[in-house]
Amino acid sequence: MKNFRNISMTNQVMIATILGVIVGIIFQDKVESFKVVGDLFLRLIQMSVVVLIMGAVIEAVGRLEAKELGKIGLKVFIWFMGSTVLAAVIGVLFGLLIQPGKGLEVSGFEAGTIKASTESLQEIIVDFIPKNIIEAMAQANMIQVIIFSLLFGLALSLIKDKDKNSILLDVVSSFNNVILKMITLIMKLAPIGIFCLIAPVIGTIGTGVLITLMKFLLTLAISALLFLIVWLLITALYCKVNVKKLAQNMWRMSIVAFTTTSSAITLPIQIEDGRDKLGISDRISKLVMPLGMTLNSNGLAMFLSLAIVTFSQFYNIQMGIGELIKAVLLSTLACLGTVVVPGGGLVALATVMPMLGLPTESIALLAGIDWFSGMFRTLLNVDADTTVALIIAADEKELDYEIFNA
């Protein structure tokens, strides 16, 4: 057991997934009773998701200086949201086009149901704003919770700057640290929880689900590649730079992001290459790039939207245009509270899946390939943060074209 604890969490989860598949194949529906342990694990994750994301968004926005918010904050936020929405839309489109969740009959497995939206566009927009934030939190309405958190964080930033008082912000930060620590402790149970979710699924559905997972990864890879091509072209045209040179100058940070699957590890190289290869000023890079780690997660948005479409197909649940729009919105807004803990993608999935009526058991299936999908998620996150910094630097006349073209 001691040796097992020395293995990284990623490898523990992969071992648990393989064991779950083997046990499910051998014992089939005899392991159905394991599911209760897996359900307990999912509940442990879900119970703190609302306050986790709420606190993360409030702290990220609250930490911004009021003068930065006024001058370039809105511009940064718009570009962040634009790139994230694009990533989520591409995830949905390729999920509908390639249909990775199709081709498998799921029997004996109760799925959630997505209720068709009967609201008008005006009603949907009005519903973004909570009438009562406590009610929104109780119902885990993440769109309303995040809207409130953005406004709360903005007000906190303005008060902090005016009164030179950050006591409440420090309290929020300390609270976030406690919640993150709690999630980290819960995630230590991930190998057991995922094993107890995977085994019954394989035992009930069969090994055909593995083909779905491989198709999901392939679809994610294709979607990520298309997004990068489109976004680099947009950036190059906007900043009036050569797109080939842009890709070359971002090559090192992209390789580090892809191989380490960590935005935090890549950040120092990202800032260094932003200055020495792309010509971005330190002021812009040190504001935009760290902020992007919390508020801009294109890879996660694509992963979430693709997961939603894949599992709606997997369980043969029809999604109308209203539900697809909601999937894009949820995938976009969930990224505002990106959690820097092991299995952060699973925590985000636990946020969006129940809101669309999809079974939370699906989370365990994607946990088995989380490291592989994390490669593409991190690549998109890092590259998009860097290109937004480049765009802002060009707008603010703080982009050195001589360094870029050197």
mmCIF file of C-alpha atoms in Angstrom:
data_model
loop_
_atom_site.group_PDB
_atom_site.id
_atom_site.type_symbol
_atom_site.label_atom_id
_atom_site.label_comp_id
_atom_site.label_asym_id
_atom_site.label_seq_id
_atom_site.Cartn_x
_atom_site.Cartn_y
_atom_site.Cartn_z
ATOM 1 C CA MET A 1 0.000 0.000 0.000
ATOM 2 C CA LYS A 2 2.886 2.338 0.852
ATOM 3 C CA ASN A 3 4.419 1.772 -2.586
ATOM 4 C CA PHE A 4 1.037 2.454 -4.223
ATOM 5 C CA ARG A 5 0.815 5.819 -2.421
ATOM 6 C CA ASN A 6 4.178 6.779 -3.920
ATOM 7 C CA ILE A 7 2.734 6.413 -7.424
ATOM 8 C CA SER A 8 1.443 9.672 -8.947
ATOM 9 C CA MET A 9 -2.299 10.302 -8.811
ATOM 10 C CA THR A 10 -2.511 10.121 -12.609
ATOM 11 C CA ASN A 11 -0.948 6.660 -12.663
ATOM 12 C CA GLN A 12 -3.102 5.531 -9.733
ATOM 13 C CA VAL A 13 -6.227 6.526 -11.655
ATOM 14 C CA MET A 14 -5.008 4.762 -14.817
ATOM 15 C CA ILE A 15 -4.251 1.576 -12.818
ATOM 16 C CA ALA A 16 -7.674 1.784 -11.145
ATOM 17 C CA THR A 17 -9.336 2.201 -14.543
ATOM 18 C CA ILE A 18 -7.548 -0.838 -16.015
ATOM 19 C CA LEU A 19 -8.427 -2.930 -12.945
ATOM 20 C CA GLY A 20 -12.026 -1.728 -13.153
ATOM 21 C CA VAL A 21 -12.238 -2.797 -16.800
ATOM 22 C CA ILE A 22 -10.738 -6.239 -16.016
ATOM 23 C CA VAL A 23 -13.003 -6.829 -13.006
ATOM 24 C CA GLY A 24 -16.058 -5.665 -14.975
ATOM 25 C CA ILE A 25 -15.277 -8.058 -17.852
ATOM 26 C CA ILE A 26 -14.707 -11.013 -15.523
ATOM 27 C CA PHE A 27 -17.566 -10.566 -13.049
ATOM 28 C CA GLN A 28 -20.018 -8.603 -15.245
ATOM 29 C CA ASP A 29 -23.206 -7.589 -13.374
ATOM 30 C CA LYS A 30 -22.002 -9.237 -10.160
ATOM 31 C CA VAL A 31 -20.040 -6.077 -9.347
ATOM 32 C CA GLU A 32 -23.067 -3.796 -9.596
ATOM 33 C CA SER A 33 -23.017 -3.319 -5.809
ATOM 34 C CA PHE A 34 -19.658 -1.514 -6.146
ATOM 35 C CA LYS A 35 -21.535 1.428 -7.626
ATOM 36 C CA VAL A 36 -22.623 2.736 -4.215
ATOM 37 C CA VAL A 37 -18.991 3.464 -3.297
ATOM 38 C CA GLY A 38 -18.489 5.275 -6.603
ATOM 39 C CA ASP A 39 -21.658 7.293 -6.029
ATOM 40 C CA LEU A 40 -20.365 8.361 -2.613
ATOM 41 C CA PHE A 41 -17.147 9.567 -4.262
ATOM 42 C CA LEU A 42 -19.134 11.624 -6.793
ATOM 43 C CA ARG A 43 -21.233 13.163 -4.012
ATOM 44 C CA LEU A 44 -18.060 14.163 -2.156
ATOM 45 C CA ILE A 45 -16.843 16.010 -5.263
ATOM 46 C CA GLN A 46 -20.185 17.625 -6.025
ATOM 47 C CA MET A 47 -20.912 18.900 -2.511
ATOM 48 C CA SER A 48 -18.314 21.690 -2.697
ATOM 49 C CA VAL A 49 -18.367 22.526 -6.415
ATOM 50 C CA VAL A 50 -20.635 25.576 -6.094
ATOM 51 C CA VAL A 51 -18.601 27.318 -3.378
ATOM 52 C CA LEU A 52 -15.342 26.244 -5.032
ATOM 53 C CA ILE A 53 -16.125 27.932 -8.346
ATOM 54 C CA MET A 54 -17.820 30.878 -6.671
ATOM 55 C CA GLY A 55 -14.768 31.577 -4.503
ATOM 56 C CA ALA A 56 -12.310 31.100 -7.373
ATOM 57 C CA VAL A 57 -14.106 33.612 -9.602
ATOM 58 C CA ILE A 58 -14.520 36.193 -6.812
ATOM 59 C CA GLU A 59 -10.829 35.990 -5.886
ATOM 60 C CA ALA A 60 -9.586 36.102 -9.505
ATOM 61 C CA VAL A 61 -11.604 39.228 -10.339
ATOM 62 C CA GLY A 62 -11.148 40.789 -6.899
ATOM 63 C CA ARG A 63 -7.354 40.571 -7.159
ATOM 64 C CA LEU A 64 -7.352 42.779 -10.256
ATOM 65 C CA GLU A 65 -6.338 46.399 -9.755
ATOM 66 C CA ALA A 66 -9.167 48.850 -10.451
ATOM 67 C CA LYS A 67 -7.005 50.850 -12.871
ATOM 68 C CA GLU A 68 -6.229 47.676 -14.831
ATOM 69 C CA LEU A 69 -9.923 46.774 -14.844
ATOM 70 C CA GLY A 70 -10.776 50.170 -16.296
ATOM 71 C CA LYS A 71 -8.026 50.328 -18.888
ATOM 72 C CA ILE A 72 -7.590 46.844 -20.311
ATOM 73 C CA GLY A 73 -9.623 44.537 -18.054
ATOM 74 C CA LEU A 74 -12.761 44.610 -20.198
ATOM 75 C CA LYS A 75 -10.702 44.050 -23.334
ATOM 76 C CA VAL A 76 -8.953 41.022 -21.787
ATOM 77 C CA PHE A 77 -12.246 39.585 -20.580
ATOM 78 C CA ILE A 78 -13.889 39.923 -24.013
ATOM 79 C CA TRP A 79 -10.997 38.144 -25.756
ATOM 80 C CA PHE A 80 -10.954 35.436 -23.084
ATOM 81 C CA MET A 81 -14.686 34.848 -23.491
ATOM 82 C CA GLY A 82 -14.494 34.958 -27.283
ATOM 83 C CA SER A 83 -11.785 32.299 -27.470
ATOM 84 C CA THR A 84 -13.503 30.107 -24.873
ATOM 85 C CA VAL A 85 -16.880 30.270 -26.616
ATOM 86 C CA LEU A 86 -15.201 29.405 -29.935
ATOM 87 C CA ALA A 87 -13.535 26.372 -28.339
ATOM 88 C CA ALA A 88 -16.824 25.206 -26.810
ATOM 89 C CA VAL A 89 -18.682 25.653 -30.115
ATOM 90 C CA ILE A 90 -16.028 23.667 -32.013
ATOM 91 C CA GLY A 91 -16.320 20.910 -29.386
ATOM 92 C CA VAL A 92 -20.086 20.730 -29.908
ATOM 93 C CA LEU A 93 -19.843 20.858 -33.715
ATOM 94 C CA PHE A 94 -17.267 18.077 -33.964
ATOM 95 C CA GLY A 95 -19.186 16.031 -31.414
ATOM 96 C CA LEU A 96 -22.254 16.284 -33.669
ATOM 97 C CA LEU A 97 -20.194 15.658 -36.823
ATOM 98 C CA ILE A 98 -18.077 12.676 -35.722
ATOM 99 C CA GLN A 99 -20.581 11.363 -33.143
ATOM 100 C CA PRO A 100 -18.113 9.577 -30.827
ATOM 101 C CA GLY A 101 -20.915 8.445 -28.512
ATOM 102 C CA LYS A 102 -22.930 6.657 -31.209
ATOM 103 C CA GLY A 103 -22.912 2.978 -32.067
ATOM 104 C CA LEU A 104 -23.344 1.403 -28.641
ATOM 105 C CA GLU A 105 -26.563 0.050 -27.188
ATOM 106 C CA VAL A 106 -26.828 0.936 -23.504
ATOM 107 C CA SER A 107 -29.227 -1.337 -21.658
ATOM 108 C CA GLY A 108 -29.881 -1.842 -17.990
ATOM 109 C CA PHE A 109 -28.339 1.510 -17.197
ATOM 110 C CA GLU A 110 -30.590 4.337 -16.112
ATOM 111 C CA ALA A 111 -29.766 7.596 -17.836
ATOM 112 C CA GLY A 112 -30.829 11.098 -17.038
ATOM 113 C CA THR A 113 -33.198 12.968 -19.286
ATOM 114 C CA ILE A 114 -32.688 16.333 -20.868
ATOM 115 C CA LYS A 115 -35.868 18.318 -20.860
ATOM 116 C CA ALA A 116 -36.493 20.190 -24.072
ATOM 117 C CA SER A 117 -36.247 23.918 -23.591
ATOM 118 C CA THR A 118 -39.542 25.765 -24.038
ATOM 119 C CA GLU A 119 -38.191 29.189 -23.000
ATOM 120 C CA SER A 120 -37.907 32.061 -25.446
ATOM 121 C CA LEU A 121 -34.530 33.686 -26.095
ATOM 122 C CA GLN A 122 -35.547 36.657 -23.910
ATOM 123 C CA GLU A 123 -36.482 34.338 -21.024
ATOM 124 C CA ILE A 124 -33.198 32.459 -21.335
ATOM 125 C CA ILE A 125 -31.217 35.729 -21.194
ATOM 126 C CA VAL A 126 -33.222 37.027 -18.198
ATOM 127 C CA ASP A 127 -32.647 33.685 -16.449
ATOM 128 C CA PHE A 128 -28.882 34.353 -16.458
ATOM 129 C CA ILE A 129 -29.440 36.777 -13.544
ATOM 130 C CA PRO A 130 -30.415 35.190 -10.213
ATOM 131 C CA LYS A 131 -33.428 36.505 -8.291
ATOM 132 C CA ASN A 132 -31.903 35.026 -5.158
ATOM 133 C CA ILE A 133 -28.262 33.928 -5.007
ATOM 134 C CA ILE A 134 -28.964 31.489 -2.152
ATOM 135 C CA GLU A 135 -31.618 29.812 -4.301
ATOM 136 C CA ALA A 136 -29.202 29.709 -7.268
ATOM 137 C CA MET A 137 -26.555 28.056 -5.088
ATOM 138 C CA ALA A 138 -29.041 25.548 -3.673
ATOM 139 C CA GLN A 139 -30.115 24.592 -7.197
ATOM 140 C CA ALA A 140 -26.470 24.537 -8.401
ATOM 141 C CA ASN A 141 -27.390 26.966 -11.201
ATOM 142 C CA MET A 142 -23.800 27.669 -12.191
ATOM 143 C CA ILE A 143 -24.594 30.335 -14.785
ATOM 144 C CA GLN A 144 -26.354 32.461 -12.156
ATOM 145 C CA VAL A 145 -23.701 31.714 -9.521
ATOM 146 C CA ILE A 146 -20.856 32.782 -11.827
ATOM 147 C CA ILE A 147 -22.645 35.990 -12.922
ATOM 148 C CA PHE A 148 -23.081 36.924 -9.246
ATOM 149 C CA SER A 149 -19.453 36.022 -8.508
ATOM 150 C CA LEU A 150 -18.157 38.218 -11.350
ATOM 151 C CA LEU A 151 -20.106 41.219 -10.062
ATOM 152 C CA PHE A 152 -19.094 40.513 -6.457
ATOM 153 C CA GLY A 153 -15.443 40.245 -7.459
ATOM 154 C CA LEU A 154 -15.674 43.481 -9.470
ATOM 155 C CA ALA A 155 -17.191 45.348 -6.505
ATOM 156 C CA LEU A 156 -14.542 43.866 -4.200
ATOM 157 C CA SER A 157 -11.772 45.060 -6.508
ATOM 158 C CA LEU A 158 -13.165 48.612 -6.625
ATOM 159 C CA ILE A 159 -13.608 48.809 -2.826
ATOM 160 C CA LYS A 160 -10.147 47.358 -2.233
ATOM 161 C CA ASP A 161 -8.610 50.013 -4.463
ATOM 162 C CA LYS A 162 -10.637 52.878 -2.970
ATOM 163 C CA ASP A 163 -10.360 52.022 0.744
ATOM 164 C CA LYS A 164 -6.954 50.289 0.563
ATOM 165 C CA ASN A 165 -8.582 47.444 2.463
ATOM 166 C CA SER A 166 -8.355 43.824 1.341
ATOM 167 C CA ILE A 167 -9.562 42.071 4.524
ATOM 168 C CA LEU A 168 -12.615 40.512 2.847
ATOM 169 C CA LEU A 169 -10.539 39.471 -0.168
ATOM 170 C CA ASP A 170 -8.045 37.803 2.154
ATOM 171 C CA VAL A 171 -10.926 35.980 3.864
ATOM 172 C CA VAL A 172 -12.205 34.772 0.479
ATOM 173 C CA SER A 173 -8.683 33.643 -0.435
ATOM 174 C CA SER A 174 -8.291 31.734 2.847
ATOM 175 C CA PHE A 175 -11.708 30.138 2.368
ATOM 176 C CA ASN A 176 -10.699 29.084 -1.154
ATOM 177 C CA ASN A 177 -7.534 27.487 0.208
ATOM 178 C CA VAL A 178 -9.595 25.437 2.665
ATOM 179 C CA ILE A 179 -12.001 24.275 -0.072
ATOM 180 C CA LEU A 180 -9.109 23.434 -2.401
ATOM 181 C CA LYS A 181 -7.469 21.439 0.387
ATOM 182 C CA MET A 182 -10.723 19.592 0.979
ATOM 183 C CA ILE A 183 -11.032 18.767 -2.727
ATOM 184 C CA THR A 184 -7.399 17.615 -2.772
ATOM 185 C CA LEU A 185 -8.113 15.256 0.135
ATOM 186 C CA ILE A 186 -11.230 13.920 -1.575
ATOM 187 C CA MET A 187 -9.286 13.367 -4.809
ATOM 188 C CA LYS A 188 -6.974 11.000 -2.921
ATOM 189 C CA LEU A 189 -9.958 8.646 -2.973
ATOM 190 C CA ALA A 190 -10.216 8.955 -6.770
ATOM 191 C CA PRO A 191 -8.621 5.562 -7.591
ATOM 192 C CA ILE A 192 -11.098 3.730 -5.327
ATOM 193 C CA GLY A 193 -14.069 5.795 -6.469
ATOM 194 C CA ILE A 194 -13.250 5.454 -10.162
ATOM 195 C CA PHE A 195 -12.630 1.697 -9.838
ATOM 196 C CA CYS A 196 -16.043 1.309 -8.175
ATOM 197 C CA LEU A 197 -17.699 3.297 -10.974
ATOM 198 C CA ILE A 198 -15.862 1.754 -13.931
ATOM 199 C CA ALA A 199 -16.314 -1.911 -12.934
ATOM 200 C CA PRO A 200 -20.167 -1.809 -12.847
ATOM 201 C CA VAL A 201 -20.300 0.204 -16.104
ATOM 202 C CA ILE A 202 -18.084 -2.290 -17.958
ATOM 203 C CA GLY A 203 -19.907 -5.201 -16.313
ATOM 204 C CA THR A 204 -23.272 -3.845 -17.440
ATOM 205 C CA ILE A 205 -22.499 -2.268 -20.818
ATOM 206 C CA GLY A 206 -19.468 -4.271 -21.942
ATOM 207 C CA THR A 207 -16.118 -3.367 -23.492
ATOM 208 C CA GLY A 208 -17.751 -1.437 -26.339
ATOM 209 C CA VAL A 209 -17.541 1.651 -24.140
ATOM 210 C CA LEU A 210 -13.751 1.635 -24.646
ATOM 211 C CA ILE A 211 -14.254 2.297 -28.364
ATOM 212 C CA THR A 212 -16.363 5.320 -27.440
ATOM 213 C CA LEU A 213 -13.536 6.656 -25.266
ATOM 214 C CA MET A 214 -10.993 6.238 -28.079
ATOM 215 C CA LYS A 215 -13.341 8.022 -30.487
ATOM 216 C CA PHE A 216 -13.759 10.783 -27.898
ATOM 217 C CA LEU A 217 -9.990 11.286 -27.672
ATOM 218 C CA LEU A 218 -9.631 11.320 -31.463
ATOM 219 C CA THR A 219 -12.460 13.855 -31.781
ATOM 220 C CA LEU A 220 -10.861 16.032 -29.089
ATOM 221 C CA ALA A 221 -7.514 15.917 -30.908
ATOM 222 C CA ILE A 222 -9.079 16.919 -34.251
ATOM 223 C CA SER A 223 -11.123 19.695 -32.612
ATOM 224 C CA ALA A 224 -8.062 21.041 -30.778
ATOM 225 C CA LEU A 225 -6.009 21.119 -33.982
ATOM 226 C CA LEU A 226 -8.740 22.993 -35.867
ATOM 227 C CA PHE A 227 -9.170 25.486 -33.029
ATOM 228 C CA LEU A 228 -5.439 26.225 -32.939
ATOM 229 C CA ILE A 229 -5.313 26.782 -36.708
ATOM 230 C CA VAL A 230 -8.330 29.119 -36.648
ATOM 231 C CA TRP A 231 -7.239 31.017 -33.531
ATOM 232 C CA LEU A 232 -3.644 31.491 -34.689
ATOM 233 C CA LEU A 233 -4.950 32.846 -38.000
ATOM 234 C CA ILE A 234 -7.267 35.275 -36.178
ATOM 235 C CA THR A 235 -4.394 36.417 -33.957
ATOM 236 C CA ALA A 236 -1.958 36.818 -36.851
ATOM 237 C CA LEU A 237 -4.441 38.858 -38.890
ATOM 238 C CA TYR A 238 -5.381 41.068 -35.933
ATOM 239 C CA CYS A 239 -1.770 41.714 -34.873
ATOM 240 C CA LYS A 240 -0.501 41.932 -38.478
ATOM 241 C CA VAL A 241 2.163 39.245 -38.002
ATOM 242 C CA ASN A 242 3.180 36.144 -39.965
ATOM 243 C CA VAL A 243 1.177 33.132 -38.789
ATOM 244 C CA LYS A 244 4.037 30.709 -39.496
ATOM 245 C CA LYS A 245 6.418 32.838 -37.433
ATOM 246 C CA LEU A 246 3.803 33.028 -34.668
ATOM 247 C CA ALA A 247 3.557 29.222 -34.522
ATOM 248 C CA GLN A 248 7.362 28.905 -34.504
ATOM 249 C CA ASN A 249 7.765 31.412 -31.670
ATOM 250 C CA MET A 250 5.170 29.541 -29.585
ATOM 251 C CA TRP A 251 6.576 26.081 -30.309
ATOM 252 C CA ARG A 252 8.607 25.616 -27.106
ATOM 253 C CA MET A 253 5.836 26.582 -24.699
ATOM 254 C CA SER A 254 3.384 24.423 -26.674
ATOM 255 C CA ILE A 255 5.612 21.354 -26.336
ATOM 256 C CA VAL A 256 6.074 21.950 -22.593
ATOM 257 C CA ALA A 257 2.316 22.412 -22.123
ATOM 258 C CA PHE A 258 1.467 19.284 -24.123
ATOM 259 C CA THR A 259 3.974 17.023 -22.364
ATOM 260 C CA THR A 260 3.557 18.267 -18.776
ATOM 261 C CA THR A 261 -0.253 18.778 -18.936
ATOM 262 C CA SER A 262 0.258 21.671 -16.511
ATOM 263 C CA SER A 263 -0.425 25.352 -17.170
ATOM 264 C CA ALA A 264 1.298 26.242 -13.889
ATOM 265 C CA ILE A 265 4.542 24.484 -14.883
ATOM 266 C CA THR A 266 4.434 26.094 -18.326
ATOM 267 C CA LEU A 267 3.758 29.635 -17.039
ATOM 268 C CA PRO A 268 7.412 30.714 -16.456
ATOM 269 C CA ILE A 269 8.405 29.538 -19.955
ATOM 270 C CA GLN A 270 5.258 31.134 -21.346
ATOM 271 C CA ILE A 271 6.185 34.531 -19.845
ATOM 272 C CA GLU A 272 9.839 34.182 -20.916
ATOM 273 C CA ASP A 273 9.006 33.277 -24.518
ATOM 274 C CA GLY A 274 6.300 35.943 -24.579
ATOM 275 C CA ARG A 275 8.992 38.526 -23.838
ATOM 276 C CA ASP A 276 12.010 37.101 -25.709
ATOM 277 C CA LYS A 277 10.358 35.558 -28.781
ATOM 278 C CA LEU A 278 6.992 37.254 -29.193
ATOM 279 C CA GLY A 279 7.968 40.746 -28.027
ATOM 280 C CA ILE A 280 5.162 41.122 -25.444
ATOM 281 C CA SER A 281 5.935 43.659 -22.691
ATOM 282 C CA ASP A 282 6.365 42.365 -19.139
ATOM 283 C CA ARG A 283 3.447 44.495 -17.938
ATOM 284 C CA ILE A 284 1.008 42.821 -20.315
ATOM 285 C CA SER A 285 2.338 39.265 -20.041
ATOM 286 C CA LYS A 286 2.465 39.282 -16.231
ATOM 287 C CA LEU A 287 -1.117 40.528 -16.055
ATOM 288 C CA VAL A 288 -2.777 38.507 -18.827
ATOM 289 C CA MET A 289 -1.029 35.123 -18.641
ATOM 290 C CA PRO A 290 -1.490 34.376 -14.908
ATOM 291 C CA LEU A 291 -5.058 35.709 -15.105
ATOM 292 C CA GLY A 292 -5.699 33.365 -18.025
ATOM 293 C CA MET A 293 -4.871 30.359 -15.821
ATOM 294 C CA THR A 294 -8.011 31.120 -13.791
ATOM 295 C CA LEU A 295 -10.381 32.822 -16.214
ATOM 296 C CA ASN A 296 -9.470 31.386 -19.627
ATOM 297 C CA SER A 297 -9.516 27.635 -20.215
ATOM 298 C CA ASN A 298 -10.247 26.964 -23.875
ATOM 299 C CA GLY A 299 -9.131 23.351 -23.664
ATOM 300 C CA LEU A 300 -11.427 22.647 -20.731
ATOM 301 C CA ALA A 301 -14.361 24.373 -22.477
ATOM 302 C CA MET A 302 -13.872 22.169 -25.544
ATOM 303 C CA PHE A 303 -13.475 19.061 -23.375
ATOM 304 C CA LEU A 304 -16.693 19.807 -21.452
ATOM 305 C CA SER A 305 -18.835 20.622 -24.485
ATOM 306 C CA LEU A 306 -17.576 17.563 -26.356
ATOM 307 C CA ALA A 307 -18.193 15.378 -23.285
ATOM 308 C CA ILE A 308 -21.772 16.638 -23.021
ATOM 309 C CA VAL A 309 -22.519 15.842 -26.676
ATOM 310 C CA THR A 310 -20.704 12.485 -26.522
ATOM 311 C CA PHE A 311 -22.633 11.217 -23.523
ATOM 312 C CA SER A 312 -25.958 12.501 -24.795
ATOM 313 C CA GLN A 313 -25.290 10.278 -27.838
ATOM 314 C CA PHE A 314 -24.022 7.460 -25.620
ATOM 315 C CA TYR A 315 -27.294 7.377 -23.673
ATOM 316 C CA ASN A 316 -29.370 8.146 -26.786
ATOM 317 C CA ILE A 317 -30.642 11.456 -25.375
ATOM 318 C CA GLN A 318 -31.745 13.994 -27.958
ATOM 319 C CA MET A 319 -30.413 17.534 -27.564
ATOM 320 C CA GLY A 320 -32.205 20.399 -29.283
ATOM 321 C CA ILE A 321 -30.670 23.730 -30.263
ATOM 322 C CA GLY A 322 -31.600 25.217 -26.878
ATOM 323 C CA GLU A 323 -29.776 22.460 -25.008
ATOM 324 C CA LEU A 324 -26.730 22.770 -27.269
ATOM 325 C CA ILE A 325 -26.579 26.529 -26.596
ATOM 326 C CA LYS A 326 -26.867 25.823 -22.879
ATOM 327 C CA ALA A 327 -24.040 23.270 -23.192
ATOM 328 C CA VAL A 328 -21.811 25.930 -24.782
ATOM 329 C CA LEU A 329 -22.690 28.494 -22.110
ATOM 330 C CA LEU A 330 -22.137 26.083 -19.233
ATOM 331 C CA SER A 331 -18.846 24.868 -20.692
ATOM 332 C CA THR A 332 -17.701 28.482 -21.106
ATOM 333 C CA LEU A 333 -18.772 29.762 -17.700
ATOM 334 C CA ALA A 334 -17.519 26.694 -15.810
ATOM 335 C CA CYS A 335 -14.030 27.608 -17.009
ATOM 336 C CA LEU A 336 -14.146 30.914 -15.140
ATOM 337 C CA GLY A 337 -13.591 28.966 -11.957
ATOM 338 C CA THR A 338 -10.923 26.584 -13.159
ATOM 339 C CA VAL A 339 -9.680 24.562 -10.208
ATOM 340 C CA VAL A 340 -5.928 23.995 -9.877
ATOM 341 C CA VAL A 341 -6.182 20.626 -8.126
ATOM 342 C CA PRO A 342 -5.579 17.054 -9.315
ATOM 343 C CA GLY A 343 -8.578 16.003 -11.366
ATOM 344 C CA GLY A 344 -9.765 19.569 -11.938
ATOM 345 C CA GLY A 345 -11.407 18.462 -15.186
ATOM 346 C CA LEU A 346 -13.475 15.912 -13.257
ATOM 347 C CA VAL A 347 -14.619 18.609 -10.834
ATOM 348 C CA ALA A 348 -15.721 20.780 -13.775
ATOM 349 C CA LEU A 349 -17.580 17.804 -15.268
ATOM 350 C CA ALA A 350 -19.345 17.321 -11.938
ATOM 351 C CA THR A 351 -20.568 20.899 -12.353
ATOM 352 C CA VAL A 352 -22.056 20.725 -15.841
ATOM 353 C CA MET A 353 -23.284 17.132 -16.235
ATOM 354 C CA PRO A 354 -26.080 17.239 -13.622
ATOM 355 C CA MET A 355 -27.335 20.602 -14.939
ATOM 356 C CA LEU A 356 -28.059 18.943 -18.288
ATOM 357 C CA GLY A 357 -29.593 15.799 -16.797
ATOM 358 C CA LEU A 358 -26.673 13.571 -17.808
ATOM 359 C CA PRO A 359 -25.648 10.705 -15.488
ATOM 360 C CA THR A 360 -22.718 11.629 -13.250
ATOM 361 C CA GLU A 361 -21.398 8.070 -13.623
ATOM 362 C CA SER A 362 -20.094 9.205 -17.001
ATOM 363 C CA ILE A 363 -17.410 11.203 -15.195
ATOM 364 C CA ALA A 364 -15.618 7.989 -14.227
ATOM 365 C CA LEU A 365 -15.316 6.903 -17.861
ATOM 366 C CA LEU A 366 -13.474 10.080 -18.827
ATOM 367 C CA ALA A 367 -11.338 9.899 -15.666
ATOM 368 C CA GLY A 368 -9.556 6.901 -17.158
ATOM 369 C CA ILE A 369 -8.303 8.962 -20.096
ATOM 370 C CA ASP A 370 -7.941 12.242 -18.187
ATOM 371 C CA TRP A 371 -4.164 12.416 -18.623
ATOM 372 C CA PHE A 372 -4.413 12.001 -22.408
ATOM 373 C CA SER A 373 -7.228 14.534 -22.759
ATOM 374 C CA GLY A 374 -5.278 16.822 -20.396
ATOM 375 C CA MET A 375 -2.505 17.075 -22.988
ATOM 376 C CA PHE A 376 -4.852 18.718 -25.486
ATOM 377 C CA ARG A 377 -6.640 20.801 -22.832
ATOM 378 C CA THR A 378 -3.392 22.298 -21.537
ATOM 379 C CA LEU A 379 -2.070 22.989 -25.036
ATOM 380 C CA LEU A 380 -5.173 24.997 -25.902
ATOM 381 C CA ASN A 381 -5.194 26.795 -22.550
ATOM 382 C CA VAL A 382 -1.569 27.947 -22.762
ATOM 383 C CA ASP A 383 -1.606 28.909 -26.437
ATOM 384 C CA ALA A 384 -4.854 30.856 -26.123
ATOM 385 C CA ASP A 385 -3.613 32.762 -23.050
ATOM 386 C CA THR A 386 -0.443 33.678 -24.940
ATOM 387 C CA THR A 387 -2.245 34.848 -28.068
ATOM 388 C CA VAL A 388 -4.647 36.999 -26.028
ATOM 389 C CA ALA A 389 -1.613 38.599 -24.352
ATOM 390 C CA LEU A 390 -0.177 39.220 -27.839
ATOM 391 C CA ILE A 391 -3.434 40.823 -28.990
ATOM 392 C CA ILE A 392 -3.637 43.080 -25.916
ATOM 393 C CA ALA A 393 0.036 44.053 -26.323
ATOM 394 C CA ALA A 394 -0.623 45.027 -29.956
ATOM 395 C CA ASP A 395 -3.634 47.125 -28.888
ATOM 396 C CA GLU A 396 -1.661 48.854 -26.134
ATOM 397 C CA LYS A 397 1.346 49.512 -28.436
ATOM 398 C CA GLU A 398 3.449 47.269 -26.203
ATOM 399 C CA LEU A 399 4.342 44.643 -28.813
ATOM 400 C CA ASP A 400 7.954 44.731 -30.065
ATOM 401 C CA TYR A 401 7.764 43.629 -33.695
ATOM 402 C CA GLU A 402 11.553 43.557 -34.016
ATOM 403 C CA ILE A 403 11.782 40.872 -31.323
ATOM 404 C CA PHE A 404 8.867 38.991 -32.884
ATOM 405 C CA ASN A 405 10.455 38.913 -36.329
ATOM 406 C CA ALA A 406 14.024 38.284 -35.149
#
